[in-house]
Amino acid sequence: AQSVTQLDSQVPVFEEAPVELRCNYSSSVSVYLFWYVQYPNQGLQLLLKYLSGSTLVKGINGFEAEFNKSQTSFHLRKPSVHISDTAEYFCAVSVWGDDKIIFGKGTRLHILP
Amino acid sequence: GAVVSQHPSRVICKSGTSVKIECRSLDFQATTMFWYRQFPKQSLMLMATSNEGSKATYEQGVEKDKFLINHASLTLSTLTVTSAHPEDSSFYICSAPGTLRETQYFGPGTRLLVL
């Protein structure tokens, strides 16, 4: 079975500072990887996804993530955060050929003024 | 892009009543839809896979008789919480895979409060 671990439940960071949200996954088969964002009282929005090819994936709102197969990681980064980035971020995985998505527990990003 | 809608967005009901939540794919067909629940400040937990024209597939630990799923058409899946209790209060989110590879569209969610 697949699983996703987000090591940090909360990450505080000052505005305009860089941020990295960590994600590790476990799977015996090849997977697709995703990062979703959930703003307060809203549904999910896809930030970016890794399917194949280049291990560095760029998404919306200036976010990017790097797939590292040897470390089974898919960490999310942004070079300079804004107050509007305050949200819950979920790392997720799905198995090739299966539409089912398994989510990590989420990381709450706090932007400090 | 493709949109998934949910209705209602919020519902408050008395304990013991049943509540139906609709999930619709707009402008695209979905033979499969997924239902998740999210407790406050927690992650989304997959409850079941809704299959058009056949029975839903439930995840381990999810009561089939408690959470009835009906995928009546290629654009509509419904989740009925039967005999709801306060512990069923949660945020219920549905999703549907799109035509682009590994694209999943999520509904805006339904917040259920059982008094």
CSV table of C-alpha atoms in Angstrom, one decimal:
chain,number,residue,atom,x,y,z
A,1,ALA,CA,0.0,0.0,0.0
A,2,GLN,CA,1.0,3.6,-0.5
A,3,SER,CA,1.5,6.2,2.2
A,4,VAL,CA,2.5,9.8,2.4
A,5,THR,CA,4.3,11.4,5.3
A,6,GLN,CA,4.3,15.1,5.9
A,7,LEU,CA,6.8,15.6,8.7
A,8,ASP,CA,5.7,19.1,9.7
A,9,SER,CA,2.2,19.8,10.9
A,10,GLN,CA,2.9,23.5,11.0
A,11,VAL,CA,5.5,25.7,9.4
A,12,PRO,CA,5.9,29.4,10.4
A,13,VAL,CA,7.8,31.6,8.1
A,14,PHE,CA,8.3,35.3,7.7
A,15,GLU,CA,6.8,37.0,4.7
A,16,GLU,CA,9.2,37.2,1.8
A,17,ALA,CA,11.4,34.4,3.2
A,18,PRO,CA,11.8,31.1,1.4
A,19,VAL,CA,9.9,28.0,2.6
A,20,GLU,CA,10.2,24.2,2.1
A,21,LEU,CA,7.4,21.9,3.0
A,22,ARG,CA,8.6,18.3,3.3
A,23,CYS,CA,6.9,15.2,1.9
A,24,ASN,CA,8.0,11.6,1.8
A,25,TYR,CA,6.2,8.7,0.3
A,26,SER,CA,6.2,5.0,0.5
A,27,SER,CA,5.3,2.7,-2.4
A,28,SER,CA,6.4,-0.6,-3.9
A,29,VAL,CA,5.2,0.5,-7.3
A,30,SER,CA,5.6,3.6,-9.4
A,31,VAL,CA,3.6,6.6,-8.4
A,32,TYR,CA,2.4,10.0,-9.4
A,33,LEU,CA,2.9,12.8,-6.8
A,34,PHE,CA,0.8,15.9,-6.1
A,35,TRP,CA,0.7,18.9,-4.0
A,36,TYR,CA,-2.7,20.5,-3.2
A,37,VAL,CA,-3.5,23.7,-1.3
A,38,GLN,CA,-6.6,24.3,0.7
A,39,TYR,CA,-7.3,27.9,1.7
A,40,PRO,CA,-9.5,28.4,4.8
A,41,ASN,CA,-13.0,27.1,4.4
A,42,GLN,CA,-12.4,26.2,0.8
A,43,GLY,CA,-11.9,23.1,-1.3
A,44,LEU,CA,-8.7,21.7,-2.8
A,45,GLN,CA,-6.7,23.3,-5.5
A,46,LEU,CA,-3.9,21.5,-7.4
A,47,LEU,CA,-0.6,23.3,-7.0
A,48,LEU,CA,1.5,20.9,-9.1
A,49,LYS,CA,2.0,17.3,-10.0
A,50,TYR,CA,4.8,15.0,-11.0
A,51,LEU,CA,4.0,12.3,-13.6
A,52,SER,CA,7.3,11.6,-15.3
A,53,GLY,CA,10.2,13.3,-16.9
A,54,SER,CA,11.9,16.2,-15.3
A,55,THR,CA,12.2,15.8,-11.6
A,56,LEU,CA,11.8,19.5,-11.0
A,57,VAL,CA,8.1,20.5,-11.3
A,58,LYS,CA,6.9,24.1,-11.4
A,59,GLY,CA,3.4,24.9,-10.3
A,60,ILE,CA,1.1,27.8,-9.8
A,61,ASN,CA,1.7,30.8,-7.4
A,62,GLY,CA,5.5,30.4,-7.7
A,63,PHE,CA,5.7,27.0,-6.1
A,64,GLU,CA,7.9,24.2,-7.3
A,65,ALA,CA,8.7,20.7,-6.1
A,66,GLU,CA,11.5,18.2,-6.8
A,67,PHE,CA,11.0,14.5,-7.1
A,68,ASN,CA,13.8,12.5,-5.5
A,69,LYS,CA,13.3,8.8,-6.2
A,70,SER,CA,16.3,7.6,-4.1
A,71,GLN,CA,15.0,9.5,-1.1
A,72,THR,CA,11.4,8.9,-1.9
A,73,SER,CA,10.7,12.6,-1.4
A,74,PHE,CA,8.7,15.3,-3.1
A,75,HIS,CA,9.4,18.5,-1.1
A,76,LEU,CA,7.6,21.7,-2.0
A,77,ARG,CA,9.4,25.0,-2.2
A,78,LYS,CA,8.8,28.7,-2.7
A,79,PRO,CA,11.6,31.3,-2.8
A,80,SER,CA,9.6,34.1,-1.3
A,81,VAL,CA,6.3,33.6,0.4
A,82,HIS,CA,3.4,36.1,0.7
A,83,ILE,CA,0.7,36.5,3.3
A,84,SER,CA,-1.7,35.1,0.8
A,85,ASP,CA,0.1,31.8,0.9
A,86,THR,CA,-1.4,31.1,4.3
A,87,ALA,CA,-3.1,27.8,3.9
A,88,GLU,CA,-3.0,24.0,4.4
A,89,TYR,CA,-0.8,22.1,2.0
A,90,PHE,CA,-1.3,18.5,1.2
A,91,CYS,CA,1.1,16.1,-0.4
A,92,ALA,CA,-0.6,13.2,-2.2
A,93,VAL,CA,0.2,10.1,-4.2
A,94,SER,CA,-1.6,7.9,-6.6
A,95,VAL,CA,-0.5,4.6,-8.3
A,96,TRP,CA,0.0,4.4,-12.0
A,97,GLY,CA,-3.3,3.3,-13.6
A,98,ASP,CA,-5.4,4.0,-10.5
A,99,ASP,CA,-7.3,7.3,-10.0
A,100,LYS,CA,-7.4,6.9,-6.2
A,101,ILE,CA,-5.4,9.6,-4.4
A,102,ILE,CA,-3.9,9.1,-0.9
A,103,PHE,CA,-3.3,12.3,1.1
A,104,GLY,CA,-0.7,13.2,3.7
A,105,LYS,CA,-1.8,14.7,6.9
A,106,GLY,CA,-1.1,18.2,5.7
A,107,THR,CA,1.1,21.1,6.7
A,108,ARG,CA,-0.3,24.4,7.8
A,109,LEU,CA,1.8,27.3,6.5
A,110,HIS,CA,1.8,30.3,8.8
A,111,ILE,CA,3.1,33.5,7.2
A,112,LEU,CA,4.4,35.9,9.8
A,113,PRO,CA,4.4,39.7,9.0
B,1,GLY,CA,-11.3,23.8,-17.0
B,2,ALA,CA,-13.5,21.0,-15.7
B,3,VAL,CA,-15.6,21.8,-12.6
B,4,VAL,CA,-17.0,19.6,-9.9
B,5,SER,CA,-19.9,21.0,-7.9
B,6,GLN,CA,-21.3,19.9,-4.6
B,7,HIS,CA,-24.7,20.6,-3.1
B,8,PRO,CA,-25.4,21.6,-0.5
B,9,SER,CA,-22.4,23.6,0.7
B,10,ARG,CA,-23.5,23.5,4.3
B,11,VAL,CA,-26.1,21.5,6.1
B,12,ILE,CA,-27.2,21.3,9.7
B,13,CYS,CA,-29.4,18.4,10.7
B,14,LYS,CA,-30.8,16.8,13.8
B,15,SER,CA,-29.3,13.6,15.1
B,16,GLY,CA,-31.1,10.6,13.6
B,17,THR,CA,-32.0,12.1,10.3
B,18,SER,CA,-30.5,11.3,6.9
B,19,VAL,CA,-28.6,13.8,4.8
B,20,LYS,CA,-28.0,13.5,1.0
B,21,ILE,CA,-25.0,15.2,-0.6
B,22,GLU,CA,-24.7,15.6,-4.3
B,23,CYS,CA,-21.6,15.7,-6.4
B,24,ARG,CA,-21.8,16.7,-10.0
B,25,SER,CA,-19.2,16.8,-12.8
B,26,LEU,CA,-19.9,19.8,-15.0
B,27,ASP,CA,-19.1,19.6,-18.7
B,28,PHE,CA,-17.4,16.2,-18.4
B,29,GLN,CA,-18.4,12.7,-17.6
B,30,ALA,CA,-17.1,10.7,-14.7
B,31,THR,CA,-17.6,7.0,-14.5
B,32,THR,CA,-15.7,7.1,-11.2
B,33,MET,CA,-16.0,9.6,-8.4
B,34,PHE,CA,-14.3,9.6,-5.0
B,35,TRP,CA,-15.7,10.6,-1.6
B,36,TYR,CA,-13.5,12.0,1.2
B,37,ARG,CA,-14.1,13.2,4.6
B,38,GLN,CA,-12.0,15.7,6.5
B,39,PHE,CA,-12.2,16.4,10.2
B,40,PRO,CA,-11.1,19.8,11.5
B,41,LYS,CA,-7.4,20.4,11.0
B,42,GLN,CA,-6.9,16.9,9.6
B,43,SER,CA,-6.2,15.4,6.3
B,44,LEU,CA,-8.7,14.1,3.7
B,45,MET,CA,-9.5,10.4,4.3
B,46,LEU,CA,-10.8,8.5,1.3
B,47,MET,CA,-14.1,6.9,2.2
B,48,ALA,CA,-15.2,5.2,-1.0
B,49,THR,CA,-15.0,5.0,-4.7
B,50,SER,CA,-18.3,5.6,-6.5
B,51,ASN,CA,-18.7,3.7,-9.7
B,52,GLU,CA,-21.4,4.5,-12.3
B,53,GLY,CA,-23.6,1.6,-12.9
B,54,SER,CA,-22.2,-0.6,-10.2
B,55,LYS,CA,-21.7,-0.8,-6.4
B,56,ALA,CA,-19.4,1.6,-4.7
B,57,THR,CA,-16.1,0.4,-3.3
B,58,TYR,CA,-15.6,1.3,0.4
B,59,GLU,CA,-12.3,1.8,2.2
B,60,GLN,CA,-11.6,-0.3,5.2
B,61,GLY,CA,-13.4,0.9,8.3
B,62,VAL,CA,-16.2,2.8,6.4
B,63,GLU,CA,-19.7,1.5,7.1
B,64,LYS,CA,-21.5,0.8,3.8
B,65,ASP,CA,-24.9,1.0,5.4
B,66,LYS,CA,-24.1,4.2,7.1
B,67,PHE,CA,-22.7,6.0,4.0
B,68,LEU,CA,-24.9,5.1,1.0
B,69,ILE,CA,-23.4,6.0,-2.3
B,70,ASN,CA,-25.3,6.0,-5.6
B,71,HIS,CA,-23.7,6.9,-8.9
B,72,ALA,CA,-26.9,7.3,-10.9
B,73,SER,CA,-25.5,8.9,-14.0
B,74,LEU,CA,-22.2,9.8,-15.6
B,75,THR,CA,-22.3,13.2,-14.0
B,76,LEU,CA,-23.9,12.6,-10.6
B,77,SER,CA,-22.9,10.7,-7.5
B,78,THR,CA,-24.7,11.1,-4.2
B,79,LEU,CA,-23.6,10.3,-0.7
B,80,THR,CA,-26.3,9.8,1.9
B,81,VAL,CA,-25.4,9.8,5.6
B,82,THR,CA,-28.0,7.7,7.2
B,83,SER,CA,-29.2,8.2,10.7
B,84,ALA,CA,-26.6,10.9,11.2
B,85,HIS,CA,-25.0,11.5,14.6
B,86,PRO,CA,-22.8,14.3,15.9
B,87,GLU,CA,-19.6,12.3,15.3
B,88,ASP,CA,-20.6,12.3,11.5
B,89,SER,CA,-20.1,16.1,11.5
B,90,SER,CA,-17.3,16.7,9.1
B,91,PHE,CA,-16.3,18.2,5.8
B,92,TYR,CA,-17.2,15.9,2.9
B,93,ILE,CA,-15.4,16.4,-0.4
B,94,CYS,CA,-15.9,14.6,-3.7
B,95,SER,CA,-13.6,14.4,-6.7
B,96,ALA,CA,-13.7,13.1,-10.2
B,97,PRO,CA,-10.8,12.2,-12.5
B,98,GLY,CA,-10.7,14.4,-15.6
B,99,THR,CA,-9.7,13.5,-19.2
B,100,LEU,CA,-6.2,14.8,-18.8
B,101,ARG,CA,-3.8,12.2,-17.5
B,102,GLU,CA,-3.9,12.0,-13.7
B,103,THR,CA,-6.0,15.1,-13.3
B,104,GLN,CA,-8.4,15.0,-10.4
B,105,TYR,CA,-11.0,17.7,-9.9
B,106,PHE,CA,-12.3,18.4,-6.4
B,107,GLY,CA,-15.6,19.7,-5.4
B,108,PRO,CA,-15.8,22.7,-3.0
B,109,GLY,CA,-16.9,20.4,-0.2
B,110,THR,CA,-20.0,20.1,2.0
B,111,ARG,CA,-19.8,21.0,5.7
B,112,LEU,CA,-22.2,18.8,7.7
B,113,LEU,CA,-23.1,19.6,11.3
B,114,VAL,CA,-25.2,17.1,13.2
B,115,LEU,CA,-26.8,18.5,16.3
